[in-house]
Amino acid sequence: MACAPLSLLYSPKTMSRKKALLLLLLAFSTGTLLLRQSAHLGWFPKSPSFSCAPLLSLRPKHTAVAFLKTHKTASTTVQNILFRFAERHNLTVALPHHACDHQFCYPRNFSARFVHPYTLPPRFIASHLRFNREELHRLMPNDTIYVTILREPVTMFESLFSYYNQYCPTFKRVPNGSMEAFLDNPHRYYRPHEKFAMYARNTLVYDLGGDPEHSPGDPMYLPEFIHQVESIFSLVMLAEYFDESLVLLRHLLAWDLDDILYVKLNMRSPESKLNITSARLAAQIRTWNALDARLYDHFNATFWRKLNEVGRDCVQKEVHALQRACERLAHRCFRGQPQLRPAIQIKNKELRPWQPSAKVDIVGYDLPGSGPPLDEQCLKLVMPEVQYSRYLLRKQSLRNRRRAAPHRPLPPRGLLRPPRHPVPKVA
Ligand SMILES: *[C@@H]1O[C@H](CO)[C@@H](O)[C@H](O)[C@H]1NC(C)=O
Ligand SMILES: *[C@@H]1O[C@H](CO)[C@@H](O)[C@H](O)[C@H]1NC(C)=O
Ligand SMILES: *[C@@H]1O[C@H](CO)[C@@H](O)[C@H](O)[C@H]1NC(C)=O
Ligand SMILES: *[C@@H]1O[C@H](CO)[C@@H](O)[C@H](O)[C@H]1NC(C)=O
Ligand SMILES: *[C@@H]1O[C@H](CO)[C@@H](O)[C@H](O)[C@H]1NC(C)=O
Ligand SMILES: *[C@@H]1O[C@H](CO)[C@@H](O)[C@H](O)[C@H]1NC(C)=O
């Protein structure tokens, strides 16, 4: 597959009208052919597929997924996997309206009105939102499979505390940004109803549409809430067992091993992490986030039951196959390991991850500086959330506007820019 140099891919503003027209024509004439074949072509040599469920490949791949993207749970990596799958299979991804930023107006309760009209009707949804069952049912097709991911509350809270330290007023009030000081007397700093309070307590329950302020002493609340979650979500993945979770996801959706390859995204540098080694601190975090802690424990137990049902040894074998395939992909894409870098050192600004504050360093990937230009699929593999969302919105807008108005090959200038990457490219 031929690739334009990166400088061309990333300079939409300098693109002349002529160029854009040419691009559109190219896209139009080759698009159909490529799109029809893309799902089968595969950009990478197909991984030798060991599978715990050999009959899986006989089932058609499931192509309607609602992924509830929770905060600080490795969910950006899952989102990237889903975005790439949807793009490869020409499936529409619901994306936020401009007014909502790159999240669905989070922390507001999700509403179908937050969805950009050019991304309707969707088959996938994977951006941050606060779960709202009715509105998602209204938006998504009726064969949608619901999936989410949780993380163990102690490390998750540490991550929230440092990631949002300049964002969430609760954390900003804490002297010296000391987590110990906060946990010794959280009510001194925490105001339940102020802006971004949901990052400070029971964030998982909040994201899932529950009440993070509910008294943990109420014996009725959490079991009922868990029951609701279980009745909607077919799979609750866990960040601690990420690869195992992906194997379960693949089984659920009847996807190939090649559909779940990834590199980790949106991580902090090791220096930005506090290492919680004190049992007292860990206990305080669990007490403060008691609802999340019990929610996690429940789903950790069901997760291991699921693994046992599939067969732990077998899952382990698939995990190894997945890890080897990810390494091969990284080697092919980045001529070795992808290079983790602090954002400011990443030359290509389209690959710079969003930085929550000067105190936290979110690392991203830089691409090898020499050699032939990178395959577009490799680029997507390391593209941060904000940029990938923006890119997908442009691409889908172009497609869906054309579908809506077939006699208007070029949308009015300014209203809509063509995707930054010439989308379908042929050798
Ligand atoms: C891709 O999407 C476009 C627009 O929605 C549609 O016209 C086309 O048939 C789709 N192609 C495939 C292979 O699904
Ligand atoms: C948002 O959802 C929660 C939980 O379902 C509900 O209690 C609350 O009233 C909703 N808020 C608004 C503004 O609708
Ligand atoms: C799902 O939607 C399709 C078309 O929208 C409809 O024909 C079908 O009966 C629905 N299935 C269920 C189980 O509701
Ligand atoms: C904050 O840090 C400074 C210097 O490290 C120290 O002198 C001060 O006592 C700390 N304040 C609190 C409230 O811990
Ligand atoms: C936490 O641990 C990691 C790995 O053990 C280390 O690289 C990092 O510097 C530590 N962070 C702090 C703040 O001590
Ligand atoms: C999850 O459950 C397993 C099996 O009971 C246990 O060994 C493990 O420590 C739990 N993980 C976490 C992060 O709590």
Short mmCIF file of C-alpha atoms and ligand atoms in Angstrom, two decimals:
data_model
loop_
_atom_site.label_atom_id
_atom_site.label_comp_id
_atom_site.label_asym_id
_atom_site.label_seq_id
_atom_site.Cartn_x
_atom_site.Cartn_y
_atom_site.Cartn_z
CA MET A 1 0.00 0.00 0.00
CA ALA A 2 1.42 3.37 -1.01
CA CYS A 3 1.77 6.06 1.57
CA ALA A 4 2.01 9.79 1.19
CA PRO A 5 4.73 11.41 3.26
CA LEU A 6 3.55 12.48 6.69
CA SER A 7 4.05 16.13 5.91
CA LEU A 8 1.40 15.84 3.23
CA LEU A 9 -0.95 13.84 5.38
CA TYR A 10 -0.85 16.47 8.04
CA SER A 11 -1.12 19.72 6.22
CA PRO A 12 -4.80 20.14 5.44
CA LYS A 13 -4.64 23.89 5.77
CA THR A 14 -2.21 24.23 2.93
CA MET A 15 -4.21 21.92 0.73
CA SER A 16 -5.46 23.77 -2.28
CA ARG A 17 -8.94 23.42 -3.64
CA LYS A 18 -7.58 21.57 -6.64
CA LYS A 19 -5.77 19.10 -4.47
CA ALA A 20 -8.84 18.53 -2.36
CA LEU A 21 -10.88 17.90 -5.48
CA LEU A 22 -8.32 15.47 -6.78
CA LEU A 23 -8.31 13.74 -3.48
CA LEU A 24 -12.06 13.44 -3.47
CA LEU A 25 -12.07 12.05 -6.98
CA LEU A 26 -9.45 9.55 -6.06
CA ALA A 27 -11.36 8.62 -2.95
CA PHE A 28 -14.55 8.29 -4.94
CA SER A 29 -13.17 6.12 -7.72
CA THR A 30 -11.09 3.80 -5.61
CA GLY A 31 -13.10 3.95 -2.43
CA THR A 32 -15.71 1.38 -3.30
CA LEU A 33 -13.20 -1.19 -4.42
CA LEU A 34 -10.93 -0.67 -1.48
CA LEU A 35 -13.66 -0.48 1.12
CA ARG A 36 -15.23 -3.68 -0.08
CA GLN A 37 -11.96 -5.50 0.12
CA SER A 38 -10.40 -3.79 3.07
CA ALA A 39 -11.93 -6.06 5.67
CA HIS A 40 -10.41 -9.07 3.97
CA LEU A 41 -7.15 -7.67 2.71
CA GLY A 42 -5.72 -7.01 6.13
CA TRP A 43 -2.85 -4.58 6.40
CA PHE A 44 -0.69 -7.00 8.24
CA PRO A 45 0.26 -10.58 7.61
CA LYS A 46 -2.48 -12.55 9.31
CA SER A 47 -1.44 -13.85 12.71
CA PRO A 48 -1.30 -17.61 13.04
CA SER A 49 -4.45 -18.03 15.02
CA PHE A 50 -4.45 -20.21 18.02
CA SER A 51 -7.92 -20.14 19.49
CA CYS A 52 -9.64 -21.53 22.57
CA ALA A 53 -12.82 -21.51 20.56
CA PRO A 54 -12.04 -23.04 17.16
CA LEU A 55 -15.65 -22.62 16.01
CA LEU A 56 -15.39 -18.87 16.53
CA SER A 57 -14.31 -18.21 12.96
CA LEU A 58 -17.54 -19.76 11.70
CA ARG A 59 -19.62 -17.08 13.41
CA PRO A 60 -19.93 -13.76 11.58
CA LYS A 61 -18.04 -10.95 13.30
CA HIS A 62 -20.28 -8.90 15.50
CA THR A 63 -20.37 -5.30 14.29
CA ALA A 64 -22.42 -3.28 16.77
CA VAL A 65 -20.64 -2.34 19.98
CA ALA A 66 -21.28 0.23 22.67
CA PHE A 67 -18.17 0.61 24.78
CA LEU A 68 -18.65 2.64 27.93
CA LYS A 69 -15.32 4.42 28.16
CA THR A 70 -14.54 4.87 31.83
CA HIS A 71 -11.82 7.20 33.18
CA LYS A 72 -8.22 6.15 33.82
CA THR A 73 -8.85 2.49 33.10
CA ALA A 74 -6.85 1.77 29.90
CA SER A 75 -10.08 2.57 28.06
CA THR A 76 -8.29 4.75 25.49
CA THR A 77 -6.47 1.67 24.24
CA VAL A 78 -9.77 -0.21 23.90
CA GLN A 79 -11.30 2.78 22.12
CA ASN A 80 -8.42 2.80 19.65
CA ILE A 81 -8.97 -0.92 18.91
CA LEU A 82 -12.67 -0.26 18.28
CA PHE A 83 -12.04 2.83 16.14
CA ARG A 84 -9.65 0.90 13.96
CA PHE A 85 -12.04 -2.04 13.61
CA ALA A 86 -14.93 0.24 12.67
CA GLU A 87 -12.81 2.10 10.15
CA ARG A 88 -11.52 -1.10 8.54
CA HIS A 89 -15.05 -2.45 8.23
CA ASN A 90 -16.58 0.81 7.07
CA LEU A 91 -18.87 1.06 10.07
CA THR A 92 -20.14 4.34 11.46
CA VAL A 93 -18.87 5.43 14.86
CA ALA A 94 -21.05 7.82 16.85
CA LEU A 95 -18.97 10.89 17.68
CA PRO A 96 -19.68 13.91 19.84
CA HIS A 97 -21.16 17.08 18.49
CA HIS A 98 -18.64 19.95 18.31
CA ALA A 99 -20.29 21.60 21.28
CA CYS A 100 -19.50 18.53 23.35
CA ASP A 101 -15.77 18.49 22.68
CA HIS A 102 -14.35 15.01 22.14
CA GLN A 103 -16.52 13.58 24.90
CA PHE A 104 -20.31 13.32 24.83
CA CYS A 105 -20.74 16.43 26.98
CA TYR A 106 -19.39 14.49 29.95
CA PRO A 107 -20.12 14.83 32.89
CA ARG A 108 -23.72 15.43 31.83
CA ASN A 109 -26.00 12.42 31.50
CA PHE A 110 -25.68 11.07 27.98
CA SER A 111 -28.30 12.18 25.48
CA ALA A 112 -28.66 11.11 21.84
CA ARG A 113 -28.71 14.84 21.06
CA PHE A 114 -24.99 14.99 21.85
CA VAL A 115 -24.20 12.86 18.81
CA HIS A 116 -22.95 14.60 15.69
CA PRO A 117 -25.62 14.22 12.97
CA TYR A 118 -23.07 13.09 10.37
CA THR A 119 -22.28 10.08 12.54
CA LEU A 120 -25.83 8.73 12.48
CA PRO A 121 -26.96 5.97 12.53
CA PRO A 122 -23.97 4.47 14.34
CA ARG A 123 -22.81 0.89 14.77
CA PHE A 124 -20.13 1.81 17.32
CA ILE A 125 -19.84 4.22 20.20
CA ALA A 126 -16.68 4.43 22.31
CA SER A 127 -16.11 7.97 23.59
CA HIS A 128 -16.46 9.19 27.16
CA LEU A 129 -20.02 9.58 28.33
CA ARG A 130 -22.08 9.16 31.46
CA PHE A 131 -24.13 6.06 30.91
CA ASN A 132 -27.83 6.50 30.28
CA ARG A 133 -29.54 3.31 29.27
CA GLU A 134 -32.63 4.75 27.55
CA GLU A 135 -30.73 7.24 25.43
CA LEU A 136 -28.19 4.66 24.27
CA HIS A 137 -30.95 2.23 23.39
CA ARG A 138 -32.58 4.95 21.37
CA LEU A 139 -29.35 5.63 19.49
CA MET A 140 -27.81 2.23 18.95
CA PRO A 141 -29.08 -0.68 16.83
CA ASN A 142 -30.91 -3.39 18.70
CA ASP A 143 -28.15 -5.96 18.20
CA THR A 144 -25.63 -3.79 20.07
CA ILE A 145 -23.33 -5.54 22.52
CA TYR A 146 -22.47 -3.44 25.58
CA VAL A 147 -18.98 -3.61 27.03
CA THR A 148 -17.08 -1.61 29.61
CA ILE A 149 -13.84 -1.72 31.61
CA LEU A 150 -13.12 -1.23 35.32
CA ARG A 151 -9.92 -0.77 37.24
CA GLU A 152 -8.89 -1.64 40.76
CA PRO A 153 -9.85 1.43 42.87
CA VAL A 154 -6.53 2.04 44.65
CA THR A 155 -4.40 2.48 41.54
CA MET A 156 -7.32 4.09 39.78
CA PHE A 157 -7.72 6.73 42.47
CA GLU A 158 -4.00 7.44 42.42
CA SER A 159 -4.26 7.93 38.68
CA LEU A 160 -7.28 10.24 38.95
CA PHE A 161 -5.64 12.19 41.75
CA SER A 162 -2.53 12.98 39.74
CA TYR A 163 -4.16 13.27 36.31
CA TYR A 164 -6.80 15.74 37.44
CA ASN A 165 -4.76 17.53 40.10
CA GLN A 166 -5.10 20.88 38.32
CA TYR A 167 -8.55 20.23 36.94
CA CYS A 168 -10.69 19.01 39.77
CA PRO A 169 -11.19 21.68 42.48
CA THR A 170 -11.33 19.05 45.21
CA PHE A 171 -7.77 17.98 44.46
CA LYS A 172 -6.56 21.53 43.88
CA ARG A 173 -7.53 22.48 47.43
CA VAL A 174 -5.24 19.87 48.96
CA PRO A 175 -2.03 21.42 50.33
CA ASN A 176 1.09 20.36 48.45
CA GLY A 177 -1.04 18.04 46.32
CA SER A 178 -0.60 15.49 49.05
CA MET A 179 -2.77 12.41 48.68
CA GLU A 180 -2.11 11.55 52.32
CA ALA A 181 -3.44 14.92 53.42
CA PHE A 182 -6.54 14.43 51.29
CA LEU A 183 -7.28 10.94 52.55
CA ASP A 184 -6.83 11.92 56.20
CA ASN A 185 -9.80 14.23 55.86
CA PRO A 186 -11.42 14.07 52.45
CA HIS A 187 -14.58 15.94 53.44
CA ARG A 188 -12.50 18.99 54.12
CA TYR A 189 -11.70 19.33 50.41
CA TYR A 190 -14.53 17.56 48.67
CA ARG A 191 -17.80 19.28 47.61
CA PRO A 192 -20.13 16.68 46.13
CA HIS A 193 -21.98 18.91 43.68
CA GLU A 194 -19.29 21.16 42.35
CA LYS A 195 -17.75 20.87 38.91
CA PHE A 196 -15.67 17.75 38.25
CA ALA A 197 -16.42 16.32 41.69
CA MET A 198 -17.01 12.97 40.00
CA TYR A 199 -13.26 12.58 39.46
CA ALA A 200 -12.76 12.60 43.21
CA ARG A 201 -15.06 9.83 44.42
CA ASN A 202 -16.61 6.64 43.05
CA THR A 203 -15.86 7.64 39.49
CA LEU A 204 -16.76 4.20 38.11
CA VAL A 205 -20.22 4.30 39.64
CA TYR A 206 -20.69 7.81 38.28
CA ASP A 207 -19.62 6.85 34.74
CA LEU A 208 -21.97 3.86 34.84
CA GLY A 209 -24.86 6.21 35.60
CA GLY A 210 -25.12 5.44 39.32
CA ASP A 211 -25.09 7.69 42.36
CA PRO A 212 -21.54 8.11 43.68
CA GLU A 213 -22.87 9.81 46.81
CA HIS A 214 -25.12 6.97 47.86
CA SER A 215 -24.44 5.76 51.37
CA PRO A 216 -22.32 2.61 51.24
CA GLY A 217 -24.27 1.58 54.34
CA ASP A 218 -27.45 1.04 52.31
CA PRO A 219 -27.58 -2.73 51.77
CA MET A 220 -30.10 -2.44 48.92
CA TYR A 221 -28.39 0.02 46.64
CA LEU A 222 -25.28 -1.65 45.28
CA PRO A 223 -26.72 -5.13 44.64
CA GLU A 224 -29.54 -3.57 42.65
CA PHE A 225 -27.08 -1.36 40.76
CA ILE A 226 -24.79 -4.31 39.98
CA HIS A 227 -27.80 -6.26 38.78
CA GLN A 228 -28.64 -3.45 36.35
CA VAL A 229 -25.08 -3.29 35.07
CA GLU A 230 -25.05 -7.05 34.53
CA SER A 231 -28.33 -6.98 32.66
CA ILE A 232 -26.91 -4.48 30.15
CA PHE A 233 -23.21 -5.23 29.77
CA SER A 234 -22.23 -8.55 28.24
CA LEU A 235 -18.63 -8.07 29.27
CA VAL A 236 -16.96 -6.05 32.00
CA MET A 237 -13.26 -5.94 31.22
CA LEU A 238 -10.61 -5.28 33.88
CA ALA A 239 -7.55 -3.10 33.36
CA GLU A 240 -5.42 -5.38 35.58
CA TYR A 241 -6.11 -8.31 33.26
CA PHE A 242 -6.10 -6.38 30.05
CA ASP A 243 -4.98 -9.06 27.62
CA GLU A 244 -7.27 -11.66 29.16
CA SER A 245 -10.08 -9.12 28.83
CA LEU A 246 -9.30 -8.65 25.15
CA VAL A 247 -9.38 -12.40 24.60
CA LEU A 248 -12.85 -12.52 26.19
CA LEU A 249 -13.90 -9.56 24.05
CA ARG A 250 -12.71 -11.32 20.92
CA HIS A 251 -14.69 -14.44 21.86
CA LEU A 252 -17.79 -12.40 22.58
CA LEU A 253 -17.63 -10.59 19.24
CA ALA A 254 -16.23 -13.46 17.14
CA TRP A 255 -13.36 -11.26 16.02
CA ASP A 256 -9.94 -12.37 14.79
CA LEU A 257 -6.81 -12.07 16.85
CA ASP A 258 -5.70 -9.40 14.37
CA ASP A 259 -8.70 -7.29 15.31
CA ILE A 260 -7.51 -6.76 18.88
CA LEU A 261 -3.85 -5.85 18.37
CA TYR A 262 -2.77 -2.69 20.18
CA VAL A 263 -0.06 -0.58 21.73
CA LYS A 264 -0.79 1.07 25.07
CA LEU A 265 -2.09 4.63 24.83
CA ASN A 266 -2.54 7.59 27.17
CA MET A 267 -0.07 6.46 29.82
CA ARG A 268 1.79 8.55 32.33
CA SER A 269 5.54 8.48 32.54
CA PRO A 270 6.75 6.36 35.50
CA GLU A 271 7.99 9.52 37.26
CA SER A 272 4.47 10.94 37.27
CA LYS A 273 3.14 7.99 39.22
CA LEU A 274 2.93 7.80 42.96
CA ASN A 275 3.61 4.28 44.06
CA ILE A 276 1.16 3.34 46.75
CA THR A 277 2.97 0.91 48.94
CA SER A 278 1.29 1.78 52.23
CA ALA A 279 -1.52 -0.57 53.27
CA ARG A 280 -3.04 2.24 55.29
CA LEU A 281 -3.28 4.53 52.29
CA ALA A 282 -4.77 1.75 50.17
CA ALA A 283 -7.39 1.05 52.82
CA GLN A 284 -8.26 4.74 53.04
CA ILE A 285 -8.74 4.89 49.29
CA ARG A 286 -11.04 1.90 49.35
CA THR A 287 -13.07 3.38 52.19
CA TRP A 288 -13.41 6.72 50.42
CA ASN A 289 -14.44 4.96 47.21
CA ALA A 290 -16.42 2.22 48.92
CA LEU A 291 -18.99 1.82 46.14
CA ASP A 292 -16.34 1.52 43.45
CA ALA A 293 -14.35 -0.91 45.58
CA ARG A 294 -17.28 -3.26 46.01
CA LEU A 295 -18.29 -2.90 42.40
CA TYR A 296 -14.79 -3.86 41.35
CA ASP A 297 -14.63 -6.83 43.71
CA HIS A 298 -17.88 -8.13 42.35
CA PHE A 299 -16.80 -7.89 38.73
CA ASN A 300 -13.37 -9.27 39.49
CA ALA A 301 -15.08 -12.37 40.87
CA THR A 302 -17.33 -12.76 37.82
CA PHE A 303 -14.36 -12.13 35.53
CA TRP A 304 -12.46 -15.08 36.96
CA ARG A 305 -15.53 -17.26 36.70
CA LYS A 306 -15.71 -16.36 33.01
CA LEU A 307 -12.03 -17.17 32.54
CA ASN A 308 -12.55 -20.54 34.18
CA GLU A 309 -15.48 -21.26 31.90
CA VAL A 310 -13.35 -20.68 28.81
CA GLY A 311 -10.41 -22.48 30.42
CA ARG A 312 -7.59 -20.58 32.05
CA ASP A 313 -4.78 -22.44 30.31
CA CYS A 314 -6.38 -21.86 27.01
CA VAL A 315 -6.90 -18.15 27.65
CA GLN A 316 -3.26 -17.96 28.70
CA LYS A 317 -2.21 -19.48 25.39
CA GLU A 318 -4.29 -16.96 23.50
CA VAL A 319 -2.81 -14.17 25.61
CA HIS A 320 0.67 -15.29 24.58
CA ALA A 321 -0.39 -15.43 20.95
CA LEU A 322 -1.82 -11.92 21.29
CA GLN A 323 1.34 -10.57 22.88
CA ARG A 324 3.55 -12.09 20.22
CA ALA A 325 1.31 -10.70 17.49
CA CYS A 326 1.44 -7.23 19.09
CA GLU A 327 5.23 -7.44 19.20
CA ARG A 328 5.41 -8.43 15.56
CA LEU A 329 3.11 -5.57 14.63
CA ALA A 330 5.18 -3.08 16.63
CA HIS A 331 8.30 -4.39 14.97
CA ARG A 332 6.80 -4.04 11.54
CA CYS A 333 5.32 -0.59 12.20
CA PHE A 334 8.10 0.99 14.23
CA ARG A 335 11.11 -1.08 13.25
CA GLY A 336 11.40 -2.31 16.80
CA GLN A 337 9.60 -1.09 19.84
CA PRO A 338 7.45 2.01 19.42
CA GLN A 339 9.33 4.88 20.99
CA LEU A 340 7.64 6.21 24.11
CA ARG A 341 8.30 9.92 24.52
CA PRO A 342 7.17 12.85 26.61
CA ALA A 343 4.68 14.84 24.54
CA ILE A 344 6.97 17.81 23.97
CA GLN A 345 9.55 15.56 22.35
CA ILE A 346 7.09 14.16 19.83
CA LYS A 347 7.81 15.87 16.54
CA ASN A 348 4.50 15.16 14.87
CA LYS A 349 1.92 17.19 16.75
CA GLU A 350 -0.86 14.91 15.55
CA LEU A 351 0.67 12.25 17.74
CA ARG A 352 1.00 14.35 20.87
CA PRO A 353 -1.38 13.22 23.59
CA TRP A 354 -3.40 15.76 25.54
CA GLN A 355 -1.69 16.90 28.73
CA PRO A 356 -3.93 17.41 31.75
CA SER A 357 -1.45 19.64 33.61
CA ALA A 358 2.17 20.64 33.84
CA LYS A 359 2.62 18.25 36.75
CA VAL A 360 1.72 15.12 34.84
CA ASP A 361 3.53 13.81 31.84
CA ILE A 362 1.35 11.78 29.48
CA VAL A 363 3.69 9.94 27.19
CA GLY A 364 3.01 9.18 23.56
CA TYR A 365 4.80 7.67 20.61
CA ASP A 366 7.15 9.11 18.10
CA LEU A 367 7.66 7.53 14.75
CA PRO A 368 11.01 6.43 13.38
CA GLY A 369 12.63 9.44 11.76
CA SER A 370 14.13 7.72 8.75
CA GLY A 371 13.22 5.04 6.30
CA PRO A 372 10.14 4.75 4.14
CA PRO A 373 7.03 6.59 5.30
CA LEU A 374 4.78 4.73 7.64
CA ASP A 375 1.74 2.78 6.74
CA GLU A 376 -1.43 4.62 7.67
CA GLN A 377 -2.60 1.75 9.84
CA CYS A 378 0.55 2.02 11.91
CA LEU A 379 -0.15 5.68 12.42
CA LYS A 380 -3.67 4.94 13.70
CA LEU A 381 -2.23 2.48 16.16
CA VAL A 382 -0.49 5.30 18.03
CA MET A 383 -2.87 8.15 17.29
CA PRO A 384 -4.13 9.78 20.49
CA GLU A 385 -7.83 9.91 21.23
CA VAL A 386 -8.50 13.57 20.43
CA GLN A 387 -6.81 13.45 17.05
CA TYR A 388 -8.34 10.12 16.06
CA SER A 389 -11.84 11.34 17.00
CA ARG A 390 -11.37 14.48 14.95
CA TYR A 391 -10.08 12.48 12.02
CA LEU A 392 -12.96 10.01 12.11
CA LEU A 393 -15.49 12.80 12.31
CA ARG A 394 -14.10 14.42 9.17
CA LYS A 395 -13.96 11.15 7.32
CA GLN A 396 -17.51 10.16 8.26
CA SER A 397 -18.87 13.62 7.59
CA LEU A 398 -17.53 13.45 4.09
CA ARG A 399 -19.04 10.03 3.53
CA ASN A 400 -22.40 10.73 5.08
CA ARG A 401 -22.85 14.11 3.49
CA ARG A 402 -22.18 12.56 0.13
CA ARG A 403 -24.75 9.88 0.85
CA ALA A 404 -27.26 12.53 1.89
CA ALA A 405 -26.58 14.76 -1.12
CA PRO A 406 -25.21 12.70 -4.00
CA HIS A 407 -25.31 15.58 -6.48
CA ARG A 408 -22.97 17.76 -4.52
CA PRO A 409 -19.50 16.31 -4.84
CA LEU A 410 -17.80 19.06 -2.83
CA PRO A 411 -19.19 20.33 0.45
CA PRO A 412 -19.12 24.10 0.88
CA ARG A 413 -15.67 25.32 1.69
CA GLY A 414 -14.96 26.04 5.30
CA LEU A 415 -17.92 24.08 6.57
CA LEU A 416 -16.16 20.85 6.11
CA ARG A 417 -12.58 20.04 5.51
CA PRO A 418 -11.55 16.79 3.89
CA PRO A 419 -9.96 14.25 6.18
CA ARG A 420 -6.39 14.97 6.98
CA HIS A 421 -5.29 11.69 5.55
CA PRO A 422 -6.27 10.94 2.01
CA VAL A 423 -8.53 8.13 3.06
CA PRO A 424 -8.49 5.27 0.64
CA LYS A 425 -5.08 4.88 -0.96
CA VAL A 426 -3.99 2.30 -3.42
CA ALA A 427 -0.61 1.12 -4.52
C1 LIG B 1 -19.23 1.97 3.13
O1 LIG B 1 -20.04 3.07 3.53
C2 LIG B 1 -20.66 3.75 2.47
C3 LIG B 1 -21.42 4.94 3.03
O2 LIG B 1 -22.11 4.61 4.18
C4 LIG B 1 -21.57 2.78 1.70
O3 LIG B 1 -22.14 3.45 0.62
C5 LIG B 1 -20.74 1.60 1.21
O4 LIG B 1 -21.57 0.67 0.57
C6 LIG B 1 -20.01 0.93 2.36
N1 LIG B 1 -19.16 -0.13 1.88
C7 LIG B 1 -19.05 -1.33 2.48
C8 LIG B 1 -18.07 -2.27 1.89
O5 LIG B 1 -19.70 -1.63 3.44
C1 LIG B 2 -28.71 12.00 35.56
O1 LIG B 2 -28.83 10.64 35.89
C2 LIG B 2 -28.91 10.38 37.26
C3 LIG B 2 -28.83 8.90 37.48
O2 LIG B 2 -29.70 8.20 36.64
C4 LIG B 2 -30.19 11.01 37.82
O3 LIG B 2 -30.28 10.77 39.20
C5 LIG B 2 -30.14 12.51 37.56
O4 LIG B 2 -31.33 13.11 37.95
C6 LIG B 2 -29.91 12.77 36.08
N1 LIG B 2 -29.64 14.19 35.91
C7 LIG B 2 -30.29 14.94 35.04
C8 LIG B 2 -29.91 16.37 34.98
O5 LIG B 2 -31.17 14.49 34.33
C1 LIG B 3 -34.24 -4.99 15.45
O1 LIG B 3 -34.43 -3.98 14.49
C2 LIG B 3 -34.83 -4.49 13.22
C3 LIG B 3 -34.86 -3.35 12.23
O2 LIG B 3 -34.72 -2.12 12.82
C4 LIG B 3 -36.17 -5.18 13.36
O3 LIG B 3 -36.58 -5.67 12.11
C5 LIG B 3 -36.04 -6.30 14.35
O4 LIG B 3 -37.31 -6.91 14.57
C6 LIG B 3 -35.50 -5.81 15.68
N1 LIG B 3 -35.23 -6.94 16.54
C7 LIG B 3 -35.59 -6.97 17.82
C8 LIG B 3 -35.21 -8.20 18.57
O5 LIG B 3 -36.18 -6.05 18.35
C1 LIG B 4 4.04 21.59 52.20
O1 LIG B 4 5.42 21.42 51.85
C2 LIG B 4 6.28 22.28 52.51
C3 LIG B 4 7.70 22.11 51.96
O2 LIG B 4 7.90 20.78 51.50
C4 LIG B 4 6.23 22.03 54.03
O3 LIG B 4 7.09 22.93 54.70
C5 LIG B 4 4.81 22.23 54.49
O4 LIG B 4 4.71 21.90 55.88
C6 LIG B 4 3.85 21.36 53.70
N1 LIG B 4 2.49 21.68 54.07
C7 LIG B 4 1.60 20.75 54.44
C8 LIG B 4 0.26 21.23 54.86
O5 LIG B 4 1.89 19.55 54.46
C1 LIG B 5 7.28 4.52 41.01
O1 LIG B 5 7.83 3.29 40.59
C2 LIG B 5 8.40 3.30 39.29
C3 LIG B 5 8.79 1.89 38.92
O2 LIG B 5 9.10 1.13 40.02
C4 LIG B 5 9.57 4.28 39.27
O3 LIG B 5 10.13 4.31 37.99
C5 LIG B 5 9.04 5.67 39.60
O4 LIG B 5 10.08 6.60 39.65
C6 LIG B 5 8.33 5.64 40.96
N1 LIG B 5 7.68 6.94 41.15
C7 LIG B 5 7.91 7.69 42.20
C8 LIG B 5 7.21 9.01 42.25
O5 LIG B 5 8.66 7.36 43.11
C1 LIG B 6 -9.19 -10.56 41.51
O1 LIG B 6 -9.62 -11.83 41.89
C2 LIG B 6 -8.60 -12.81 41.90
C3 LIG B 6 -9.21 -14.17 42.12
O2 LIG B 6 -10.01 -14.19 43.26
C4 LIG B 6 -7.58 -12.44 42.96
O3 LIG B 6 -6.54 -13.37 43.00
C5 LIG B 6 -7.02 -11.07 42.61
O4 LIG B 6 -6.14 -10.62 43.62
C6 LIG B 6 -8.11 -10.03 42.42
N1 LIG B 6 -7.51 -8.86 41.84
C7 LIG B 6 -7.57 -7.65 42.37
C8 LIG B 6 -6.87 -6.58 41.66
O5 LIG B 6 -8.23 -7.42 43.38
#
